[in-house]
Tab-separated table of C-alpha atoms and ligand atoms in Angstrom:
chain	number	residue	atom	x	y	z
A	1	MET	CA	-8.877	-25.019	-18.561
A	2	ASN	CA	-5.130	-25.137	-19.117
A	3	LEU	CA	-3.203	-21.886	-19.025
A	4	HIS	CA	-0.024	-22.175	-21.050
A	5	VAL	CA	2.890	-19.820	-20.339
A	6	ARG	CA	5.948	-19.886	-22.611
A	7	ASP	CA	8.913	-17.537	-22.194
A	8	GLY	CA	6.838	-15.412	-19.862
A	9	VAL	CA	4.033	-14.938	-22.401
A	10	LEU	CA	0.504	-16.348	-22.262
A	11	GLN	CA	-0.172	-18.714	-25.172
A	12	GLN	CA	-3.409	-19.746	-26.792
A	13	THR	CA	-5.408	-21.826	-24.337
A	14	ALA	CA	-4.955	-25.467	-25.205
A	15	SER	CA	-6.977	-28.430	-24.092
A	16	GLU	CA	-3.879	-30.561	-24.414
A	17	VAL	CA	-0.707	-30.013	-22.424
A	18	PRO	CA	2.195	-29.165	-24.759
A	19	ALA	CA	5.018	-31.720	-24.730
A	20	GLY	CA	7.845	-30.852	-22.374
A	21	ALA	CA	5.864	-28.309	-20.352
A	22	ASP	CA	6.131	-28.173	-16.566
A	23	VAL	CA	2.655	-28.794	-15.194
A	24	ILE	CA	1.299	-27.151	-12.034
A	25	ASP	CA	-2.039	-28.545	-10.916
A	26	LEU	CA	-4.145	-25.581	-9.772
A	27	ARG	CA	-7.597	-27.102	-9.821
A	28	GLY	CA	-9.902	-25.165	-7.500
A	29	HIS	CA	-7.714	-22.055	-7.590
A	30	TRP	CA	-8.286	-18.576	-8.978
A	31	ILE	CA	-5.808	-16.956	-11.314
A	32	THR	CA	-6.070	-13.166	-11.452
A	33	PRO	CA	-3.875	-10.480	-13.003
A	34	GLY	CA	-0.986	-9.719	-10.636
A	35	TRP	CA	-1.837	-7.738	-7.490
A	36	PHE	CA	-0.111	-4.407	-6.866
A	37	ASP	CA	0.591	-2.658	-3.552
A	38	LEU	CA	0.901	1.081	-4.088
A	39	HIS	CA	2.230	1.921	-0.610
A	40	VAL	CA	5.147	-0.085	0.782
A	41	HIS	CA	8.071	0.904	2.983
A	42	LEU	CA	11.258	-1.026	2.302
A	43	ARG	CA	13.933	-0.069	4.799
A	44	GLU	CA	16.938	-0.301	2.500
A	45	PRO	CA	19.076	1.755	2.489
A	46	GLY	CA	19.447	2.547	6.179
A	47	LYS	CA	17.452	0.056	8.279
A	48	GLU	CA	18.186	-3.296	6.694
A	49	VAL	CA	17.557	-5.049	10.014
A	50	ALA	CA	13.827	-4.296	9.569
A	51	GLU	CA	13.516	-4.971	5.815
A	52	THR	CA	15.678	-5.125	2.711
A	53	ILE	CA	14.512	-4.702	-0.852
A	54	ALA	CA	14.998	-8.464	-1.293
A	55	SER	CA	13.053	-9.430	1.845
A	56	GLY	CA	10.314	-6.978	0.902
A	57	CYS	CA	10.059	-8.644	-2.514
A	58	MET	CA	9.877	-12.070	-0.848
A	59	ALA	CA	7.079	-10.790	1.406
A	60	ALA	CA	5.282	-9.348	-1.631
A	61	MET	CA	5.494	-12.653	-3.519
A	62	ASN	CA	4.335	-14.580	-0.479
A	63	GLY	CA	1.378	-12.220	-0.183
A	64	GLY	CA	0.442	-12.529	-3.865
A	65	PHE	CA	1.793	-9.205	-5.188
A	66	THR	CA	3.670	-8.907	-8.505
A	67	GLY	CA	4.170	-5.168	-8.169
A	68	ILE	CA	4.871	-2.738	-5.358
A	69	ALA	CA	5.618	0.950	-5.059
A	70	CYS	CA	8.060	1.807	-2.318
A	71	MET	CA	8.144	5.076	-0.435
A	72	PRO	CA	11.245	7.281	-0.258
A	73	ASN	CA	11.677	7.640	3.520
A	74	THR	CA	14.823	5.552	3.700
A	75	GLN	CA	18.191	6.782	4.984
A	76	PRO	CA	19.310	8.397	2.759
A	77	ALA	CA	15.975	9.329	1.164
A	78	LEU	CA	15.184	8.216	-2.405
A	79	ASP	CA	15.628	11.686	-3.827
A	80	ASP	CA	17.756	11.356	-6.950
A	81	ALA	CA	17.787	9.346	-10.181
A	82	ALA	CA	20.808	7.209	-9.264
A	83	ILE	CA	19.396	5.872	-5.999
A	84	VAL	CA	15.961	5.356	-7.574
A	85	ASN	CA	17.529	3.220	-10.325
A	86	TRP	CA	19.555	1.282	-7.779
A	87	VAL	CA	16.443	0.400	-5.727
A	88	ARG	CA	14.474	-0.670	-8.771
A	89	GLU	CA	17.298	-2.889	-10.033
A	90	GLN	CA	17.355	-4.821	-6.750
A	91	GLY	CA	13.878	-6.072	-7.639
A	92	ASN	CA	15.012	-7.617	-10.929
A	93	ALA	CA	15.878	-10.897	-9.231
A	94	PHE	CA	12.232	-11.394	-8.198
A	95	PRO	CA	8.896	-11.699	-10.002
A	96	VAL	CA	7.957	-8.358	-8.465
A	97	ASP	CA	8.078	-4.950	-10.155
A	98	VAL	CA	9.664	-2.559	-7.674
A	99	ASN	CA	8.357	0.901	-8.519
A	100	VAL	CA	9.729	3.855	-6.615
A	101	ILE	CA	7.761	6.813	-5.352
A	102	ALA	CA	10.568	9.350	-5.107
A	103	ALA	CA	10.901	12.136	-2.569
A	104	ILE	CA	9.306	15.504	-3.381
A	105	THR	CA	12.021	17.481	-1.610
A	106	ARG	CA	15.727	16.837	-1.098
A	107	GLY	CA	16.250	14.669	1.966
A	108	ARG	CA	12.462	14.949	2.531
A	109	GLU	CA	13.270	18.175	4.335
A	110	GLY	CA	10.334	20.019	2.815
A	111	LYS	CA	12.398	22.833	1.345
A	112	GLU	CA	13.967	22.307	-2.061
A	113	LEU	CA	12.293	20.272	-4.831
A	114	VAL	CA	14.214	17.246	-6.138
A	115	GLU	CA	15.332	17.097	-9.805
A	116	MET	CA	11.891	15.865	-10.850
A	117	SER	CA	12.461	15.763	-14.591
A	118	GLU	CA	15.628	13.645	-14.219
A	119	ILE	CA	13.785	11.258	-11.918
A	120	VAL	CA	10.748	11.057	-14.221
A	121	GLU	CA	13.115	10.075	-17.057
A	122	THR	CA	13.927	6.898	-15.088
A	123	GLY	CA	10.243	5.916	-15.238
A	124	VAL	CA	9.065	7.269	-11.881
A	125	ARG	CA	5.485	8.646	-11.938
A	126	GLY	CA	4.943	9.352	-8.242
A	127	PHE	CA	6.509	11.712	-5.716
A	128	SER	CA	5.897	11.866	-1.972
A	129	ASP	CA	7.537	12.996	1.246
A	130	ASP	CA	5.576	10.189	2.960
A	131	GLY	CA	6.497	9.438	6.499
A	132	GLY	CA	5.186	12.950	6.876
A	133	PRO	CA	3.358	15.698	4.994
A	134	VAL	CA	4.756	18.522	2.889
A	135	LYS	CA	4.535	21.249	5.500
A	136	SER	CA	4.830	24.264	3.216
A	137	SER	CA	1.787	24.853	1.027
A	138	ALA	CA	4.019	26.812	-1.356
A	139	VAL	CA	6.319	23.815	-1.813
A	140	LEU	CA	3.337	21.485	-2.209
A	141	LEU	CA	1.695	23.742	-4.813
A	142	HIS	CA	4.900	24.010	-6.855
A	143	ALA	CA	5.478	20.271	-6.576
A	144	VAL	CA	1.971	19.546	-7.914
A	145	GLU	CA	2.406	21.977	-10.814
A	146	TYR	CA	5.809	20.625	-11.756
A	147	ALA	CA	4.988	16.934	-11.310
A	148	ASN	CA	1.748	17.238	-13.278
A	149	MET	CA	3.594	18.992	-16.094
A	150	LEU	CA	5.900	15.952	-16.243
A	151	GLY	CA	2.995	13.476	-16.207
A	152	ALA	CA	3.549	12.447	-12.572
A	153	ARG	CA	1.459	12.658	-9.407
A	154	ILE	CA	2.064	13.923	-5.914
A	155	PHE	CA	1.176	11.515	-3.084
A	156	GLU	CA	0.418	13.427	0.101
A	157	HIS	CA	0.633	11.891	3.579
A	158	ALA	CA	-2.139	14.152	4.855
A	159	GLU	CA	-1.356	15.442	8.327
A	160	ASP	CA	-1.300	18.766	10.105
A	161	ILE	CA	1.785	18.086	12.213
A	162	TYR	CA	0.866	20.737	14.768
A	163	LEU	CA	-2.529	19.183	15.460
A	164	ALA	CA	-1.118	15.644	15.554
A	165	GLU	CA	2.026	16.543	17.495
A	166	GLY	CA	2.815	14.238	20.411
A	167	GLY	CA	-0.101	11.909	19.688
A	168	SER	CA	0.178	8.116	19.665
A	169	MET	CA	-3.396	7.118	18.784
A	170	ASN	CA	-6.699	8.565	17.587
A	171	ASP	CA	-8.020	11.430	19.698
A	172	GLY	CA	-11.330	10.257	21.115
A	173	GLU	CA	-13.067	8.342	23.854
A	174	TRP	CA	-10.429	5.591	23.928
A	175	SER	CA	-7.432	7.933	24.100
A	176	THR	CA	-9.116	9.695	27.020
A	177	ARG	CA	-9.870	6.425	28.820
A	178	LEU	CA	-6.360	5.096	28.251
A	179	GLY	CA	-4.616	8.370	29.046
A	180	VAL	CA	-2.748	8.366	25.724
A	181	SER	CA	-2.219	11.599	23.751
A	182	GLY	CA	-4.487	11.739	20.736
A	183	MET	CA	-4.249	12.733	17.083
A	184	PRO	CA	-7.591	14.188	15.954
A	185	THR	CA	-9.240	13.140	12.691
A	186	ILE	CA	-9.165	16.757	11.571
A	187	ALA	CA	-5.339	16.690	11.669
A	188	GLU	CA	-5.667	14.513	8.568
A	189	ALA	CA	-8.725	16.224	7.089
A	190	ILE	CA	-7.286	19.749	7.266
A	191	ASP	CA	-4.445	18.620	5.002
A	192	VAL	CA	-6.913	16.834	2.711
A	193	ALA	CA	-8.840	20.124	2.472
A	194	ARG	CA	-5.595	21.871	1.502
A	195	CYS	CA	-5.000	19.226	-1.192
A	196	VAL	CA	-8.541	19.659	-2.536
A	197	LEU	CA	-7.992	23.417	-2.809
A	198	ILE	CA	-4.661	22.890	-4.557
A	199	ALA	CA	-6.272	20.407	-6.953
A	200	GLU	CA	-8.988	22.944	-7.711
A	201	TYR	CA	-6.387	25.675	-8.225
A	202	THR	CA	-3.920	23.750	-10.315
A	203	GLY	CA	-3.998	20.028	-10.872
A	204	GLU	CA	-4.004	16.539	-9.548
A	205	LEU	CA	-3.152	14.880	-6.216
A	206	PHE	CA	-3.279	11.490	-4.562
A	207	ILE	CA	-4.100	11.159	-0.859
A	208	CYS	CA	-2.274	8.384	0.998
A	209	HIS	CA	-3.847	6.045	3.577
A	210	VAL	CA	-7.157	7.851	4.248
A	211	SER	CA	-8.530	7.087	7.712
A	212	ALA	CA	-10.985	9.827	8.762
A	213	ARG	CA	-14.635	10.363	7.889
A	214	GLU	CA	-14.042	14.090	7.301
A	215	SER	CA	-11.337	13.237	4.746
A	216	VAL	CA	-13.708	10.870	2.958
A	217	GLU	CA	-16.381	13.570	2.722
A	218	LEU	CA	-13.870	16.103	1.352
A	219	ILE	CA	-12.630	13.657	-1.303
A	220	ARG	CA	-16.167	12.639	-2.240
A	221	GLY	CA	-17.183	16.287	-2.612
A	222	ALA	CA	-14.081	17.074	-4.673
A	223	LYS	CA	-14.783	14.182	-7.023
A	224	LYS	CA	-18.381	15.370	-7.452
A	225	LYS	CA	-16.963	18.709	-8.585
A	226	GLY	CA	-14.820	16.891	-11.129
A	227	LEU	CA	-11.523	17.553	-9.353
A	228	ARG	CA	-8.701	15.103	-9.907
A	229	ILE	CA	-8.256	13.745	-6.393
A	230	THR	CA	-7.591	10.051	-5.878
A	231	GLY	CA	-6.853	8.083	-2.738
A	232	GLU	CA	-6.118	4.834	-1.013
A	233	VAL	CA	-7.199	2.913	2.053
A	234	CYS	CA	-5.458	0.225	4.127
A	235	PRO	CA	-6.887	-3.015	5.546
A	236	HIS	CA	-6.326	-1.966	9.168
A	237	HIS	CA	-8.437	1.174	8.732
A	238	LEU	CA	-11.203	-0.968	7.220
A	239	LEU	CA	-11.140	-3.729	9.841
A	240	LEU	CA	-10.022	-2.242	13.177
A	241	THR	CA	-10.896	0.689	15.429
A	242	ASP	CA	-9.039	2.586	18.150
A	243	GLU	CA	-10.610	0.381	20.795
A	244	ALA	CA	-7.941	-2.184	19.831
A	245	CYS	CA	-5.300	0.058	21.454
A	246	ASN	CA	-6.706	-0.838	24.898
A	247	THR	CA	-4.141	-3.621	25.313
A	248	PHE	CA	-1.282	-1.158	24.642
A	249	ASP	CA	-0.020	-3.637	22.048
A	250	THR	CA	2.135	-1.465	19.783
A	251	ASN	CA	1.087	-3.526	16.758
A	252	PHE	CA	-2.040	-1.355	16.855
A	253	LYS	CA	0.009	1.841	16.621
A	254	MET	CA	0.343	3.364	13.167
A	255	ASN	CA	0.021	6.760	11.487
A	256	PRO	CA	-2.657	7.639	10.609
A	257	PRO	CA	-3.978	5.828	13.663
A	258	LEU	CA	-6.905	3.442	13.987
A	259	ARG	CA	-9.999	5.637	14.244
A	260	GLY	CA	-13.517	5.319	15.620
A	261	GLU	CA	-16.288	3.150	14.194
A	262	ALA	CA	-17.862	6.040	12.222
A	263	ASP	CA	-14.525	6.619	10.489
A	264	ARG	CA	-14.036	2.928	9.776
A	265	LYS	CA	-17.514	2.719	8.273
A	266	ALA	CA	-16.969	5.864	6.176
A	267	CYS	CA	-13.718	4.409	4.791
A	268	TRP	CA	-15.452	1.132	3.972
A	269	ASP	CA	-18.293	2.908	2.141
A	270	ALA	CA	-15.749	5.014	0.229
A	271	PHE	CA	-13.779	1.901	-0.671
A	272	LEU	CA	-16.938	0.185	-1.929
A	273	ASP	CA	-18.201	3.118	-4.011
A	274	GLY	CA	-14.793	4.039	-5.449
A	275	THR	CA	-14.311	7.348	-3.640
A	276	LEU	CA	-11.108	5.645	-2.479
A	277	GLU	CA	-10.004	3.662	-5.501
A	278	VAL	CA	-6.859	1.954	-4.233
A	279	TYR	CA	-6.332	-0.852	-1.685
A	280	CYS	CA	-2.801	-0.619	-0.268
A	281	THR	CA	-1.051	-1.907	2.844
A	282	ASP	CA	1.277	0.892	4.059
A	283	HIS	CA	3.627	-2.024	4.840
A	284	ALA	CA	5.884	-0.511	7.506
A	285	PRO	CA	8.340	-3.030	8.963
A	286	HIS	CA	10.019	-2.349	12.297
A	287	ALA	CA	12.593	-4.440	14.140
A	288	TRP	CA	11.349	-6.190	17.280
A	289	GLU	CA	13.561	-4.119	19.605
A	290	ASP	CA	12.180	-0.886	18.144
A	291	LYS	CA	8.515	-1.865	18.150
A	292	THR	CA	8.580	-3.565	21.546
A	293	GLN	CA	8.633	-0.416	23.667
A	294	GLU	CA	6.054	1.595	25.608
A	295	PHE	CA	3.076	2.609	23.474
A	296	ASP	CA	3.978	6.296	23.360
A	297	ILE	CA	7.629	5.624	22.435
A	298	ALA	CA	7.292	2.805	19.873
A	299	PRO	CA	7.465	3.815	16.201
A	300	PHE	CA	4.316	4.026	14.071
A	301	GLY	CA	3.595	1.329	11.497
A	302	ILE	CA	2.713	-2.293	10.806
A	303	VAL	CA	3.597	-4.852	8.147
A	304	GLY	CA	0.881	-5.695	5.636
A	305	LEU	CA	2.119	-7.435	2.487
A	306	GLU	CA	1.510	-10.971	3.731
A	307	THR	CA	-1.991	-10.527	5.136
A	308	ALA	CA	-3.732	-8.087	2.751
A	309	LEU	CA	-4.958	-10.647	0.239
A	310	SER	CA	-6.281	-13.081	2.833
A	311	LEU	CA	-7.988	-10.261	4.764
A	312	ALA	CA	-9.674	-9.048	1.566
A	313	LEU	CA	-10.938	-12.511	0.669
A	314	THR	CA	-12.157	-13.213	4.207
A	315	HIS	CA	-13.676	-9.845	5.070
A	316	PHE	CA	-14.414	-7.860	1.893
A	317	LEU	CA	-15.872	-10.406	-0.519
A	318	PRO	CA	-18.527	-11.724	1.912
A	319	ASN	CA	-19.479	-8.144	2.893
A	320	GLY	CA	-20.684	-6.666	-0.357
A	321	MET	CA	-17.540	-6.196	-2.447
A	322	SER	CA	-17.397	-8.120	-5.707
A	323	LEU	CA	-14.176	-9.771	-6.868
A	324	SER	CA	-14.097	-7.512	-9.926
A	325	THR	CA	-14.329	-4.394	-7.730
A	326	LEU	CA	-11.577	-5.736	-5.470
A	327	LEU	CA	-9.353	-6.378	-8.486
A	328	ASP	CA	-10.051	-2.866	-9.705
A	329	ARG	CA	-8.792	-1.515	-6.359
A	330	VAL	CA	-5.647	-3.656	-6.183
A	331	VAL	CA	-4.724	-4.580	-9.774
A	332	TYR	CA	-5.843	-1.797	-12.106
A	333	SER	CA	-6.298	1.506	-10.172
A	334	PRO	CA	-2.864	1.500	-8.515
A	335	ARG	CA	-1.147	0.883	-11.843
A	336	GLU	CA	-3.274	3.558	-13.551
A	337	ILE	CA	-2.262	6.044	-10.843
A	338	LEU	CA	1.405	5.302	-11.631
A	339	SER	CA	0.796	5.208	-15.422
A	340	GLN	CA	1.957	1.574	-15.614
A	341	SER	CA	0.666	-0.908	-18.199
A	342	LEU	CA	-2.245	-3.053	-17.009
A	343	PRO	CA	-1.832	-6.834	-16.900
A	344	GLN	CA	-4.375	-8.882	-18.832
A	345	ILE	CA	-5.031	-12.579	-18.981
A	346	ALA	CA	-5.093	-12.921	-22.773
A	347	GLU	CA	-3.132	-14.618	-25.516
A	348	GLY	CA	0.113	-12.827	-26.310
A	349	GLN	CA	0.133	-10.850	-23.054
A	350	PRO	CA	2.965	-11.106	-20.517
A	351	ALA	CA	2.081	-13.646	-17.835
A	352	ASN	CA	1.658	-11.396	-14.792
A	353	LEU	CA	-0.446	-13.522	-12.486
A	354	THR	CA	-1.509	-14.015	-8.893
A	355	ILE	CA	-2.567	-17.537	-7.966
A	356	ILE	CA	-5.097	-17.773	-5.141
A	357	ASP	CA	-6.450	-20.695	-3.179
A	358	PRO	CA	-9.837	-19.199	-2.227
A	359	THR	CA	-10.765	-21.872	0.310
A	360	HIS	CA	-7.518	-22.326	2.240
A	361	LYS	CA	-8.208	-21.807	5.952
A	362	HIS	CA	-5.246	-20.735	8.023
A	363	THR	CA	-4.196	-18.858	11.149
A	364	VAL	CA	-1.935	-15.829	10.629
A	365	LYS	CA	1.489	-16.790	12.028
A	366	PRO	CA	3.849	-13.801	11.969
A	367	ALA	CA	6.817	-16.142	12.581
A	368	ASP	CA	6.235	-17.571	9.088
A	369	PHE	CA	6.432	-14.195	7.331
A	370	LYS	CA	9.108	-13.719	4.697
A	371	SER	CA	9.358	-10.103	5.818
A	372	LEU	CA	12.208	-9.511	8.261
A	373	SER	CA	9.661	-7.897	10.593
A	374	ARG	CA	6.670	-9.338	12.437
A	375	ASN	CA	4.771	-6.248	13.556
A	376	THR	CA	1.235	-7.152	12.526
A	377	PRO	CA	-2.025	-6.601	14.416
A	378	PHE	CA	-3.512	-9.618	12.627
A	379	GLY	CA	-1.436	-12.376	14.245
A	380	GLY	CA	-3.706	-15.249	15.283
A	381	TRP	CA	-6.561	-14.198	12.973
A	382	GLU	CA	-8.342	-17.088	11.243
A	383	LEU	CA	-8.528	-16.308	7.540
A	384	THR	CA	-9.938	-18.094	4.516
A	385	GLY	CA	-8.165	-17.748	1.173
A	386	ARG	CA	-4.469	-17.299	0.555
A	387	ALA	CA	-2.005	-16.505	-2.206
A	388	ARG	CA	-0.567	-19.742	-3.554
A	389	GLY	CA	1.979	-17.892	-5.630
A	390	VAL	CA	2.809	-15.498	-8.424
A	391	ILE	CA	4.069	-15.726	-11.984
A	392	HIS	CA	5.752	-12.699	-13.510
A	393	ARG	CA	8.676	-11.952	-15.843
A	394	SER	CA	9.287	-15.648	-16.550
A	395	MET	CA	9.681	-16.317	-12.825
A	396	ALA	CA	7.274	-18.287	-10.722
A	397	LEU	CA	6.718	-18.943	-7.061
A	398	VAL	CA	4.123	-21.612	-6.374
A	399	GLN	CA	4.124	-22.871	-2.828
A	400	THR	CA	2.570	-25.816	-1.087
A	401	PHE	CA	0.805	-25.421	2.205
B	501	ZN	ZN1	2.322	7.905	5.465
């Protein structure tokens, strides 16, 4: 069929090509509503050598995303309406909606709540002190009550910092063998338990980047009780385990860390059955000179925007996940969580599209990334299926490869 886009709006499907239209031949491709990454770290302001808002948008487009939500742990933190508006405006030059998840507390210091109502007025629907947890349960409880009252959600990076302190990888057989300090799964799960109790007491929370089997069981149990707990999972926690740290390659170091096989399997099952309803990358760019240090010194985090789609097509679809479920996890659920309108492929709707070549075989080459950073554990992986481009807000990127 022909898909006709005029002035950024989908027109009635025509068998004939309208005169004067630019024609892109996409035979053999899939066109889906635009993909959305709910958990991205842009490093601007503060660490523009690792990523800018512009380079992050280029990476998103290259990876097939038309929307991202960026986390507030920049320097300074995204903790007031003016800086939130400034970040979002930088995205206007690209076919990518840059949503901001604003800080919960001023400077992400965990003490004083930001001016939530002012920030919500700018369109923000998510708050997080991600990069770390909200240490004080009193602050977290008040944040949930206040955010929920304003129609927004709290995104918790679940971690008991005392249990995880000093750790560089998952606490388990591999950390013992390698002599690396470990972060136990229960460091995450104890905070998830706290969030479940707060949800039961007062409202609604979202759990970032779930990695541990105990966390999955807590979230599943909470959902069974009808509590409003939602959560996300990243490709690396679905595809890798802590054994990968045995080369001391710091591209396998992130927080939460790669876990054991039982955790990986639990996350996969939760992703399949919707206990974890969002697929996100936790895209965390780091400059080469920062990431290329000893394992225990290097910063946590890996880039993800330019591999997530290909990994999903190669590893999720052939392993029991349907395309419609995948799209639910990466198109619809993340936007629902942020109360954004859902893209539809229908006449009269804005053209918000991801174009996918489902058969394109390629080797992941970090040097080709549009991101300013290269810190991926998936370099050299052979993947099938790739984003050909995106169309959004009357802008299009369609690349040849
Ligand atoms: Zn985090």
